[in-house]
Short mmCIF file of C-alpha atoms and ligand atoms in Angstrom, two decimals:
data_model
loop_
_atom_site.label_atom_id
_atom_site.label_comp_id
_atom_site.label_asym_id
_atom_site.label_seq_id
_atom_site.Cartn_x
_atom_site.Cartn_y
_atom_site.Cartn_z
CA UNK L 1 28.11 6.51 4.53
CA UNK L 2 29.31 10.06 5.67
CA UNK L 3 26.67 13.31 5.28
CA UNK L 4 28.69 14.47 2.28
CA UNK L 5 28.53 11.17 0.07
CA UNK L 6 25.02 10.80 1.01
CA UNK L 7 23.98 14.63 0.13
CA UNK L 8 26.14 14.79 -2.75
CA UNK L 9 24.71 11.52 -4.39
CA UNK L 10 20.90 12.73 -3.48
CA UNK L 11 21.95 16.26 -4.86
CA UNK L 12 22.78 14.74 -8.03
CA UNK L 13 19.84 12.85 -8.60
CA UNK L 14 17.72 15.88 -7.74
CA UNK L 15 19.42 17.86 -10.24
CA UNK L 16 19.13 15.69 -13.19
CA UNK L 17 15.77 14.29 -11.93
CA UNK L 18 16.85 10.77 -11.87
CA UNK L 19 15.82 10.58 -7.74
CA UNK L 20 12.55 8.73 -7.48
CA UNK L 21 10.05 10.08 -5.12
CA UNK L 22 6.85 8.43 -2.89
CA UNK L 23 4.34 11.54 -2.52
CA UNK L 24 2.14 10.07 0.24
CA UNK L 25 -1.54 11.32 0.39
CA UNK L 26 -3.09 11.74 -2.86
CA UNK L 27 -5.66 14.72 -2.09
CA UNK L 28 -5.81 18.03 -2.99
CA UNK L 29 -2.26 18.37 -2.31
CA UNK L 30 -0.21 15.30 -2.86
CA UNK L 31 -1.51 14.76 -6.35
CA UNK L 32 -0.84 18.14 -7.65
CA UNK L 33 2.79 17.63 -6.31
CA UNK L 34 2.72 14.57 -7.43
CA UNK L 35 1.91 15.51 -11.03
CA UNK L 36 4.37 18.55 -10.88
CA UNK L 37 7.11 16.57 -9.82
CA UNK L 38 6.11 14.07 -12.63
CA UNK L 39 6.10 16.77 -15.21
CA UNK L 40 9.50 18.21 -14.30
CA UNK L 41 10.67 14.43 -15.15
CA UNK L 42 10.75 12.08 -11.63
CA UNK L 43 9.57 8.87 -11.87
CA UNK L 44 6.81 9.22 -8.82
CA UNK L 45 4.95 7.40 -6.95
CA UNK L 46 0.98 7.95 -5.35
CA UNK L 47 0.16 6.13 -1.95
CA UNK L 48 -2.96 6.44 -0.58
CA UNK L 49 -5.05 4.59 1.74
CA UNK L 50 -8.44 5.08 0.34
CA UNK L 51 -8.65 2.16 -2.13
CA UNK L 52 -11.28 3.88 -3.38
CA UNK L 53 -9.79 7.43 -4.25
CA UNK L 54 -6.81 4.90 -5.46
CA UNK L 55 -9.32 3.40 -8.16
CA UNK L 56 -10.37 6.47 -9.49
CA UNK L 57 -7.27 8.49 -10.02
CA UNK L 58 -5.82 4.98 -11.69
CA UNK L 59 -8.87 5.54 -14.58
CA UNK L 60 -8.04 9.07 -14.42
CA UNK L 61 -10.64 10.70 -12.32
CA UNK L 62 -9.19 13.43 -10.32
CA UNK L 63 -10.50 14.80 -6.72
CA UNK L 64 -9.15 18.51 -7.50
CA UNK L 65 -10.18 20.25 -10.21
CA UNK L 66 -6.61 21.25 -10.83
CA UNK L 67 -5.49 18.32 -12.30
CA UNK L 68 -7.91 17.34 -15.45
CA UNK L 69 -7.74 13.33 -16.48
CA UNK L 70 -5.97 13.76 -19.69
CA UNK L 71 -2.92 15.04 -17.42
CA UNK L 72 -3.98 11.72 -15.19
CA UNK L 73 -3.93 9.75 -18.43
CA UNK L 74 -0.73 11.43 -20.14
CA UNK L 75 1.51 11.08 -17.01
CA UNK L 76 0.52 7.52 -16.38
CA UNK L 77 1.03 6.44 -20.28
CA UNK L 78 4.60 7.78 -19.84
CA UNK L 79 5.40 6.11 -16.64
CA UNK L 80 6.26 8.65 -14.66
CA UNK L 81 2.88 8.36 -12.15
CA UNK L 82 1.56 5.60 -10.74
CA UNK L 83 -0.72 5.05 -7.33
CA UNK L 84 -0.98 2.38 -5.14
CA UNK L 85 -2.31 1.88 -1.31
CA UNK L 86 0.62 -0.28 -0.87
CA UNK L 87 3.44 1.31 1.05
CA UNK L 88 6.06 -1.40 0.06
CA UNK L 89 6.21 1.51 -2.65
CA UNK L 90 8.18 3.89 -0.69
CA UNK L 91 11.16 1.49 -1.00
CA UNK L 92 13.84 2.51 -3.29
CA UNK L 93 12.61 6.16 -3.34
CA UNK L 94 15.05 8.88 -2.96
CA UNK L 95 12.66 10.90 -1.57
CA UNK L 96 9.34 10.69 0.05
CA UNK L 97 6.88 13.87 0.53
CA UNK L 98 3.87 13.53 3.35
CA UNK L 99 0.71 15.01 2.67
CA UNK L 100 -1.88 13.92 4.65
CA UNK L 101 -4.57 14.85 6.25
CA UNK L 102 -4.01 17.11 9.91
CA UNK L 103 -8.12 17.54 10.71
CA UNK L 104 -9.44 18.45 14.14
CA UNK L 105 -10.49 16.19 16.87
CA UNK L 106 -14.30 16.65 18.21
CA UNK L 107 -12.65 18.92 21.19
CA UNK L 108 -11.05 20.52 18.25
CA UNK L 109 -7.64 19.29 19.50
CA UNK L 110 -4.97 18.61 16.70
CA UNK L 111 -5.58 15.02 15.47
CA UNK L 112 -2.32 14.38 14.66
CA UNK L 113 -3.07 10.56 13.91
CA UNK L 114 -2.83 10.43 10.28
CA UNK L 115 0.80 12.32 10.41
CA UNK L 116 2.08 9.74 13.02
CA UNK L 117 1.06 7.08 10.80
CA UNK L 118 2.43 7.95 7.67
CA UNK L 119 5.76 8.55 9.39
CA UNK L 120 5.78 5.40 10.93
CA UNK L 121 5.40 3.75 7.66
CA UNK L 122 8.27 5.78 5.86
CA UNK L 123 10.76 5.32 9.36
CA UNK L 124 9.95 1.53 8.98
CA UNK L 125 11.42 1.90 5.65
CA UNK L 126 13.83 3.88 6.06
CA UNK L 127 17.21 4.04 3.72
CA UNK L 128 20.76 5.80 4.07
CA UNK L 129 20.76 8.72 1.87
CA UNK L 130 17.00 9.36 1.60
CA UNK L 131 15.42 12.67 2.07
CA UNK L 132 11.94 13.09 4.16
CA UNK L 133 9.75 16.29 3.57
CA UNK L 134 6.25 16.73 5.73
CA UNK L 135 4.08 19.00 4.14
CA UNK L 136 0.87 18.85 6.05
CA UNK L 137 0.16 21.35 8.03
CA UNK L 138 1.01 20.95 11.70
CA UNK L 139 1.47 22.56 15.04
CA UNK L 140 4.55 23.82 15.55
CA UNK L 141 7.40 20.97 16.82
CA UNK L 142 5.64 18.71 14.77
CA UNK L 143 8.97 17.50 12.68
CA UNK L 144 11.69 17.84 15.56
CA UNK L 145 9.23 16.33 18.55
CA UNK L 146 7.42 13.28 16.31
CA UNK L 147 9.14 12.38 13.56
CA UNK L 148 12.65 13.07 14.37
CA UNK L 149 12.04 9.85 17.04
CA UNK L 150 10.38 8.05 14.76
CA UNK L 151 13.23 8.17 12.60
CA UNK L 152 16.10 7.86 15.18
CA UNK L 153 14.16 4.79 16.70
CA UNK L 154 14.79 3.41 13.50
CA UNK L 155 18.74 3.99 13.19
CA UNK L 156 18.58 7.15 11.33
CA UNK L 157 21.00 9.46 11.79
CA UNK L 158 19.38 13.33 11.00
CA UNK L 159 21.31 15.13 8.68
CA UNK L 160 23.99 12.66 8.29
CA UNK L 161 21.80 9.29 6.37
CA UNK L 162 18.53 10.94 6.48
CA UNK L 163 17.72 14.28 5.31
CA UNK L 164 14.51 15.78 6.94
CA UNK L 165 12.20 19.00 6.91
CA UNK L 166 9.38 20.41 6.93
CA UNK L 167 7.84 22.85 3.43
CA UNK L 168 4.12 23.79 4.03
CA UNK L 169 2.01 23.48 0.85
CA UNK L 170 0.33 26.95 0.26
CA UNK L 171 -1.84 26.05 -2.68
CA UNK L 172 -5.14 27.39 -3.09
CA UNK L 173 -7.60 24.13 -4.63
CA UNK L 174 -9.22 26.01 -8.13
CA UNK L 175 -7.59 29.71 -7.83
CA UNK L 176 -6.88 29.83 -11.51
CA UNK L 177 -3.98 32.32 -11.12
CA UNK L 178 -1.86 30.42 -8.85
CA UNK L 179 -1.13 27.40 -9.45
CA UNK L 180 1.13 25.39 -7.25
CA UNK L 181 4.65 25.96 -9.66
CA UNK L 182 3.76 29.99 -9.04
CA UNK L 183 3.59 29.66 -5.38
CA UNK L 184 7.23 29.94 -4.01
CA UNK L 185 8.06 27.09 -0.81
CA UNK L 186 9.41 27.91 2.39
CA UNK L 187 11.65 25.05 3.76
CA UNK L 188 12.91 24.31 6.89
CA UNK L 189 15.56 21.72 7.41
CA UNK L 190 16.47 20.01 10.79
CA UNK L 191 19.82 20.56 9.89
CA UNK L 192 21.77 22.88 6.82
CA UNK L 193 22.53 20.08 5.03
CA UNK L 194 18.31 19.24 5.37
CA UNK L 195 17.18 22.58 4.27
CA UNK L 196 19.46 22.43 1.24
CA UNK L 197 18.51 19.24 0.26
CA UNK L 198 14.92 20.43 0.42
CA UNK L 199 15.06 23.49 -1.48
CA UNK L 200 16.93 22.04 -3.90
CA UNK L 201 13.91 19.60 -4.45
CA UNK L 202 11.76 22.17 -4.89
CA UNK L 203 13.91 24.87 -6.91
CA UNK L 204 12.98 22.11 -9.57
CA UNK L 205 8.89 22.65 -9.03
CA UNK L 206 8.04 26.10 -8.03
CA UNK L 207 10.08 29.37 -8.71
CA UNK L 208 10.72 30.73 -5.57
CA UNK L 209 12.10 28.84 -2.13
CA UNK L 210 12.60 30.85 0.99
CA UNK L 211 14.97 28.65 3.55
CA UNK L 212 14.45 29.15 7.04
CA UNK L 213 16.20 28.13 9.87
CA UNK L 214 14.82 25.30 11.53
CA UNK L 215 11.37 23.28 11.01
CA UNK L 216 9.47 25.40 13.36
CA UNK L 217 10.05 28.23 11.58
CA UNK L 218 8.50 27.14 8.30
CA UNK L 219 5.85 25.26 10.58
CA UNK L 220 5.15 28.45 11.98
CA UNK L 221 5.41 30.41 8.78
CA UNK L 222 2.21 28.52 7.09
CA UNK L 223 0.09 28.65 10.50
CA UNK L 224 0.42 32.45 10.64
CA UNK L 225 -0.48 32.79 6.96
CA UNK L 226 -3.58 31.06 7.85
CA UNK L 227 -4.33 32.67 11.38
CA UNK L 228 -4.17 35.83 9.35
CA UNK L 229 -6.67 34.97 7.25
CA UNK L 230 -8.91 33.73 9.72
CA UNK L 231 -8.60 37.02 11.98
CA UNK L 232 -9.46 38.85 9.01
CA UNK L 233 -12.50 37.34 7.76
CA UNK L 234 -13.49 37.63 10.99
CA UNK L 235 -12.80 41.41 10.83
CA UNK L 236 -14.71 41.19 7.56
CA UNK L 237 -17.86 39.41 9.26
CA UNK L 238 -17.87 41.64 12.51
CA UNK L 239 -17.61 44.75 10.10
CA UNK L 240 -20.24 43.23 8.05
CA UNK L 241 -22.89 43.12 10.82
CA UNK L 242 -21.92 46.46 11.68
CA UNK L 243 -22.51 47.78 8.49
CA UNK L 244 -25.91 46.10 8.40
CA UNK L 245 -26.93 47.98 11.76
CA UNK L 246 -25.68 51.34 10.13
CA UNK L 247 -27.82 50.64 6.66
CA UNK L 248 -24.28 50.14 4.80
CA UNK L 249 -23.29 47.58 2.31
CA UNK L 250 -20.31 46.34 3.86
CA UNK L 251 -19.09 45.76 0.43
CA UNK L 252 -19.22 49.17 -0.86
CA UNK L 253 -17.29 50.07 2.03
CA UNK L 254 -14.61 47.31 1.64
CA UNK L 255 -14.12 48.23 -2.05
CA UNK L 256 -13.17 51.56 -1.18
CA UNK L 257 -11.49 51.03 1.54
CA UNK L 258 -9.23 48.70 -1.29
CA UNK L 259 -9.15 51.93 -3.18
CA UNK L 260 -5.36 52.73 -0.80
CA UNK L 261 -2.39 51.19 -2.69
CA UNK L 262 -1.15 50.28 0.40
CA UNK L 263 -1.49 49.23 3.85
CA UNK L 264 -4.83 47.18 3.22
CA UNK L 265 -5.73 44.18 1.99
CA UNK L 266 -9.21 43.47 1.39
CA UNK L 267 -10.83 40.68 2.75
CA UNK L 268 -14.89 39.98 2.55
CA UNK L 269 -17.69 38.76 4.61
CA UNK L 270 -19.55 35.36 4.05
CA UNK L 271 -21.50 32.46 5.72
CA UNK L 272 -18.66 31.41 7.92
CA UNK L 273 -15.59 29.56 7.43
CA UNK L 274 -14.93 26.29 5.64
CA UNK L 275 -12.47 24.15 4.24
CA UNK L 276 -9.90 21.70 5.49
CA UNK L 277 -7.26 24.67 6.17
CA UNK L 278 -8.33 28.26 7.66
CA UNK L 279 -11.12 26.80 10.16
CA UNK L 280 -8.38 23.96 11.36
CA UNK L 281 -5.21 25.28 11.34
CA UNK L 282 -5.48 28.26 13.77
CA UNK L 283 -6.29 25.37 16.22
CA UNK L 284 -3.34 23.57 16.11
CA UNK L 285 -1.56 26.81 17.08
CA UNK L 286 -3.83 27.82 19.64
CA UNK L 287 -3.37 24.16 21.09
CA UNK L 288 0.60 24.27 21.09
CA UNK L 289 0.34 27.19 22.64
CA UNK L 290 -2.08 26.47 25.86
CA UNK L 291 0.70 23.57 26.67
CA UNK L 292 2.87 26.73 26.92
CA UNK L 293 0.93 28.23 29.21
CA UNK L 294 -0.74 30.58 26.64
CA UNK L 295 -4.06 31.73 25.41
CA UNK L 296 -4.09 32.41 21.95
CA UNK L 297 -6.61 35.35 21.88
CA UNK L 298 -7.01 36.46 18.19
CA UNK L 299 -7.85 32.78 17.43
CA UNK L 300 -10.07 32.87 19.71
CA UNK L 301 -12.02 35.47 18.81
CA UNK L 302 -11.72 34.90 15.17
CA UNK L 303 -13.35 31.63 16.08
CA UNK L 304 -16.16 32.91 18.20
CA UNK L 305 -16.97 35.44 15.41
CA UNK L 306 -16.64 32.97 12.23
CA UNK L 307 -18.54 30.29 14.17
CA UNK L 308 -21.65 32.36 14.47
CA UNK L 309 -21.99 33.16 11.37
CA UNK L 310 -24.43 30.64 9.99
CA UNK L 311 -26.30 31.10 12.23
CA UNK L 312 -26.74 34.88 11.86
CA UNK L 313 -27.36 34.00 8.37
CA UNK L 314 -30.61 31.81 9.39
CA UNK L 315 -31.79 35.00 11.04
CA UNK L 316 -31.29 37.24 8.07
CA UNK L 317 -33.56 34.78 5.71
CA UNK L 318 -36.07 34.25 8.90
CA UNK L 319 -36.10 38.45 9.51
CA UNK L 320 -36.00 39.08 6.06
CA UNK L 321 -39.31 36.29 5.49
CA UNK L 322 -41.28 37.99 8.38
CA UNK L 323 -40.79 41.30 6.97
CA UNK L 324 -43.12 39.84 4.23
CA UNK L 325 -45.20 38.61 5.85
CA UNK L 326 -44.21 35.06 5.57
CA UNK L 327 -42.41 32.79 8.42
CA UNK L 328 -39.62 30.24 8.03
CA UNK L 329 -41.85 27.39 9.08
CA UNK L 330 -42.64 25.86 5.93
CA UNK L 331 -40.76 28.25 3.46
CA UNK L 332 -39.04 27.10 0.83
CA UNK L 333 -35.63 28.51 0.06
CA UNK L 334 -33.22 27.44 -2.43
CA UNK L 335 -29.79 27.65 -1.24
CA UNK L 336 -27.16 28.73 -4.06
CA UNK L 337 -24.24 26.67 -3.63
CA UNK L 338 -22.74 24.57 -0.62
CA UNK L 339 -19.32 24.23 -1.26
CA UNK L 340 -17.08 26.18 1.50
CA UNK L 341 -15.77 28.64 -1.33
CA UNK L 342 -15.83 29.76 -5.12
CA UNK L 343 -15.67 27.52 -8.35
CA UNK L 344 -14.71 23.98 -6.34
CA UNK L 345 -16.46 21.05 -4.85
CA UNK L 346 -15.24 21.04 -1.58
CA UNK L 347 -18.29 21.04 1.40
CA UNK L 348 -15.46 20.00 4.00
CA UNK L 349 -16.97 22.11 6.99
CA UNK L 350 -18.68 24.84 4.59
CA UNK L 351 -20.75 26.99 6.99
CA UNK L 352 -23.25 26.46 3.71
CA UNK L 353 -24.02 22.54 5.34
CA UNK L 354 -24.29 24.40 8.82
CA UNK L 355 -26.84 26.85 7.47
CA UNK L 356 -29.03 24.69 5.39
CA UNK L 357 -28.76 22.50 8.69
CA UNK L 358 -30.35 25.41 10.68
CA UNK L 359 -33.27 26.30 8.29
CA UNK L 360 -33.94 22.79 8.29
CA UNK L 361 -34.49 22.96 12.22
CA UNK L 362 -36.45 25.79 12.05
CA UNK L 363 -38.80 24.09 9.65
CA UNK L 364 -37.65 25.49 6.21
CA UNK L 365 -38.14 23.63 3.13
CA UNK L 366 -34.81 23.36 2.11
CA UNK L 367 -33.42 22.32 -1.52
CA UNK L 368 -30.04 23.81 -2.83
CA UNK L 369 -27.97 23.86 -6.83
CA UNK L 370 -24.22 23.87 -6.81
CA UNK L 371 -22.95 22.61 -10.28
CA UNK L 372 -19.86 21.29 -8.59
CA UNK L 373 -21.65 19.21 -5.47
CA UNK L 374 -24.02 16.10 -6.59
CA UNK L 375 -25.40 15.54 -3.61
CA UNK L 376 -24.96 16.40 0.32
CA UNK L 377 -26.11 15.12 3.35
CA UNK L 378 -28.27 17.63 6.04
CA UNK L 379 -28.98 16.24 9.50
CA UNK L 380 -30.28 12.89 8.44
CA UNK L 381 -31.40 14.02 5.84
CA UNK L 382 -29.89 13.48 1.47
CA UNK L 383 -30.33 16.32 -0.85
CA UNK L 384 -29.62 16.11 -4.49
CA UNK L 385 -28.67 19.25 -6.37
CA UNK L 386 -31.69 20.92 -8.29
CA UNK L 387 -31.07 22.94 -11.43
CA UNK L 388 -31.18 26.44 -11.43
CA UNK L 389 -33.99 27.19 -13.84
CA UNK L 390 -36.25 30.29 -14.27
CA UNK L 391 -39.05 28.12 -12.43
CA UNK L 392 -36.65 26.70 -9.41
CA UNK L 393 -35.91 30.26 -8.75
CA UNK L 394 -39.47 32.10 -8.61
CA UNK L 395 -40.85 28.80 -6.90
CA UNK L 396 -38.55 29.46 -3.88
CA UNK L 397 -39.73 31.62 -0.98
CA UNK L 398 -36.53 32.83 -0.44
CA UNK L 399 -33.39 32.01 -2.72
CA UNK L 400 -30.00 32.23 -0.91
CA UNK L 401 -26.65 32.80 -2.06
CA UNK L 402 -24.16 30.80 -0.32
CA UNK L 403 -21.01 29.95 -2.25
CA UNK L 404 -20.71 32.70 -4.83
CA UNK L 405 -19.98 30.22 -7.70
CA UNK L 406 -18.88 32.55 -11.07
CA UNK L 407 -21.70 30.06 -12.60
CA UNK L 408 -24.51 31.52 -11.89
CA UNK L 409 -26.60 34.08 -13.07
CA UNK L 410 -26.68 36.55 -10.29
CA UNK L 411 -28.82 39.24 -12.71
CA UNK L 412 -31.16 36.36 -13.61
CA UNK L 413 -31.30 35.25 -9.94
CA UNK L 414 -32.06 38.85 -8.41
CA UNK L 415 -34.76 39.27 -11.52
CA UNK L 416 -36.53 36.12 -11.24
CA UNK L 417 -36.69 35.49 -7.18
CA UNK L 418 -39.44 37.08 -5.48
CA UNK L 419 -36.40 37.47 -2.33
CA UNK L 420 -33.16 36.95 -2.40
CA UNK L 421 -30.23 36.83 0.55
CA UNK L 422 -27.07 37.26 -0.48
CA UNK L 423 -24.33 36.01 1.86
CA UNK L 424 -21.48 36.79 -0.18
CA UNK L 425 -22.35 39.99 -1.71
CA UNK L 426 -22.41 38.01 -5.10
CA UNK L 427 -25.12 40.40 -6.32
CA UNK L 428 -23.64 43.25 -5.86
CA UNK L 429 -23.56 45.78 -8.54
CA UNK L 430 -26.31 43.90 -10.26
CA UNK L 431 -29.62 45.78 -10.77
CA UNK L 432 -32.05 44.53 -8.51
CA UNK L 433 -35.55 45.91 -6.61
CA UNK L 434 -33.97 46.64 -2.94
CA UNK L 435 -36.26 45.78 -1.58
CA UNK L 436 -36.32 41.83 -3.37
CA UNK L 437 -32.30 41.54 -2.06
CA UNK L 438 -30.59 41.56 1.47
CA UNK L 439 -27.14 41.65 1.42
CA UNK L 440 -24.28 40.59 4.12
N1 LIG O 1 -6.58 21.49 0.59
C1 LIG O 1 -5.86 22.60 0.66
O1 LIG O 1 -6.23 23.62 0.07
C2 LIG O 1 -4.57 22.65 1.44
C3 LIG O 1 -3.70 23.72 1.19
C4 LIG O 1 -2.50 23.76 1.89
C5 LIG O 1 -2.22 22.78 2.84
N2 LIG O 1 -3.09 21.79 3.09
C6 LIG O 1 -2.72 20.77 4.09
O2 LIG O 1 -2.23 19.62 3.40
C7 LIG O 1 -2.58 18.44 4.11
C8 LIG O 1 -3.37 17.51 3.20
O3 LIG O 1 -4.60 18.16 2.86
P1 LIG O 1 -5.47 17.71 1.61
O4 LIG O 1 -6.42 18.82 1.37
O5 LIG O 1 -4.62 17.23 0.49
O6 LIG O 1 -6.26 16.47 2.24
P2 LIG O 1 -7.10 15.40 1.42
O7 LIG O 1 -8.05 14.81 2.39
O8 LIG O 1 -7.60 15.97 0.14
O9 LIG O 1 -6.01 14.30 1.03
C9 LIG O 1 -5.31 13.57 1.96
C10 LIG O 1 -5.16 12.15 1.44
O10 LIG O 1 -4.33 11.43 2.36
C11 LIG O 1 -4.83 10.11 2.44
N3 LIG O 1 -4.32 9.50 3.67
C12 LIG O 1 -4.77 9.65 4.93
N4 LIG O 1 -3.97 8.98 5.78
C13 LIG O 1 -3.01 8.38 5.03
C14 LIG O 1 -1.90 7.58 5.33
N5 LIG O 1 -1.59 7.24 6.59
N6 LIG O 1 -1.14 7.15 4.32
C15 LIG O 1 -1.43 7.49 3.04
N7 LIG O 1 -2.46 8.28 2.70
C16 LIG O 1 -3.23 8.72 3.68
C17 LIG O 1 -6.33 10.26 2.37
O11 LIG O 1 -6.94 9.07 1.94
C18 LIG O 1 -6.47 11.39 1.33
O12 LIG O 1 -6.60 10.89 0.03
C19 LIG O 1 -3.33 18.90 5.35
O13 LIG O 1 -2.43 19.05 6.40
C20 LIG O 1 -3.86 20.26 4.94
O14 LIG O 1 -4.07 21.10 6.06
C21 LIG O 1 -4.26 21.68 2.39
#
């Protein structure tokens, strides 16, 4: 088969949606592409390896709050969406999309492991005319260095039988402006013919695609998107404590600072970092670049800054306790939420967990509510959520605000709490005693 026939036959099918497509990873990114690509009319296909996350999106239970069951339910009544953990699935696809997990190793080293074997299971089964996308993010090389082998090994020939590149997903789990069809898609092909191929896949989905020149490019695009945020937060959290030292609310300051129409974007202080993206990613850049011979400083720093956080935190409830006369020992505080950010469920590596962890050390009676998080685990230890009720909140020695969830009650919380500490500036521009609220 030449590259034309093959690209002008998967073209075709990608314009009148008749290509079938294996979305592998089923988390907070694959199914929403999943379901967007099933929506715009593709017959797709799920594959996961958790039988158990398998199970529950079959009966319609969803792990992102983007995607409610009924569209789990409509989309599987029409055919267009099924899941399986089998990956004899990928066969006969057109097209097959990688989203899996990229987390850190303990040395916080790119664990690239779950990437390698996905690939390995979509090379094995590899077709003439097919077209690969990865879409988890990834140090930079990631597509030419590992799976361009993998595929070769296997008989493919790049940009003449296979079609490969690389498209970060950009979405943002619960942000109920943009949604993933409002956030354009950079792709970067191995070859032209790759790129095009790609784009045109997603000129169907989203309403903007950017086409860059090679892999790396788009690889690189995504990782300084999130670097950027990470630096900034940091800023944020640095300017924060200063602002404490000075007697300031760092978020009056921030707000009109945002006041310019241009040249600023506001970012805002907070527990730490969380989530499986801006307290990973940065890594995997700062990794590819020490085997260059080069030390990625602003991650660095943004790291050292983020990562001591929580920890400052614990020292704002203990400070703010001995001020009254009261130590942490044996306090009770209830922490207001855990997950690592607004309105979702998500505790991957909320600096929430880390905090609650470090009250708990110091002796703290700890007990949290977050109407999106059951149940978490601290140390060794299993909390259940409590409810936030008028008595849960002037029981508590200290209440503090962790995840600024748009659930709760910040005027009731800042009435009824005999001290609150606000981590997130949630309570600010409510009416509340000073001297009952502490803010970041
Ligand atoms: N969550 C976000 O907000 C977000 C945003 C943009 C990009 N990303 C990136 O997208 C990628 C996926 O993140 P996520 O949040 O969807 O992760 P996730 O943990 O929610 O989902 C990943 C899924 O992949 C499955 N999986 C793991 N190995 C597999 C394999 N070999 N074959 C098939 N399935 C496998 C897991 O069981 C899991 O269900 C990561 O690289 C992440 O950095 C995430």
């Amino acid at each position: 088969m030449s590259s034309n026939d093959a690209s002008v036959r998967l073209a075709a099918a990608i314009n009148d949606r008749t290509a079938r497509v294996a979305v592998i990873g089923q988390g907070y990114v694959g199914l929403p592409l999943a379901v967007e690509l099933a929506r715009a009319g593709f017959r797709v296909v799920g594959i996961d390896t958790d039988a158990d996350r398998v199970a529950a999106i079959t009966i319609g239970q969803s792990p992102t709050p983007d995607i409610p069951s009924d569209t789990l339910h409509a989309l599987a009544h029409s055919g267009r969406y099924r899941i399986t953990t089998d990956f004899a699935a990928i066969d006969g696809n057109d097209v097959v999309i990688i989203c899996v997990p990229t987390p850190l190793r303990k040395s916080k080293d790119p664990d690239i492991s779950f990437v390698a074997a996905a690939a390995s299971e979509v090379a094995g089964r590899f077709h003439p005319g097919q077209l690969v996308v990865l879409e988890s993010t990834t140090y930079p090389g990631t597509t030419q260095e590992l799976l361009v082998p993998l595929f070769e090994a296997r008989g493919a020939r790049v940009g003449v039988d296979l079609f490969l590149a690389f498209s970060p997903e950009r979405i943002d789990p619960g942000n109920p402006k943009y949604k993933m069809k409002d956030i354009p898609k950079i792709v970067g092909g191995v070859t032209e013919t790759c790129t095009r191929l790609g784009a045109l896949l997603y000129r169907q989905l989203v309403a903007g695609v950017r086409e860059v020149s090679s892999p790396m490019v788009a690889e690189l695009a995504k990782l300084y998107e999130n670097v950027f945020r990470n630096v900034n937060i940091a800023l944020a959290n640095e300017f924060a404590i200063m602002c404490r030292r000075l007697g300031v609310n760092s978020r009056e300051v921030i707000d009109a600072a945002a006041t310019k129409p241009f040249g600023f974007l506001p970012f805002y202080p907070g527990p730490g970092i969380g989530g499986h993206c801006i307290a990973v990613d940065p890594f995997y850049l700062s990794w590819k670049m020490r085997l260059n011979g080069y030390e990625a400083r602003f991650v660095h720093l943004a790291d050292e800054i983020n990562a001591a956080m929580p920890h400052y935190v614990v020292q704002l409830i203990a400070e703010a306790l001995n001020e009254r006369e009261r130590c942490l020992k044996g306090a009770r505080i209830l922490a207001l939420g855990v997950a690592y950010k607004r309105g979702v469920g998500d505790t991957r590596e909320s600096p929430a967990l880390e905090v609650l962890h470090g009250l708990q050390e110091r002796g703290a009676l700890v007990s949290y509510a977050d109407p999106y998080v059951p149940s978490i685990v601290v140390g060794d230890t299993q909390l259940k959520a409590v409810p936030v009720s008028d008595e849960t909140l002037a029981a508590a020695d200290c209440v503090v605000v962790l995840t600024d969830h748009p659930d709760f009650d910040y005027a009731r919380v800042s009435e009824l709490a005999t001290l609150v500490v606000d981590s997130r500036n949630a309570t600010w521009g409510v009416s509340a005693p000073a001297e009952r609220v502490v803010r970041l």
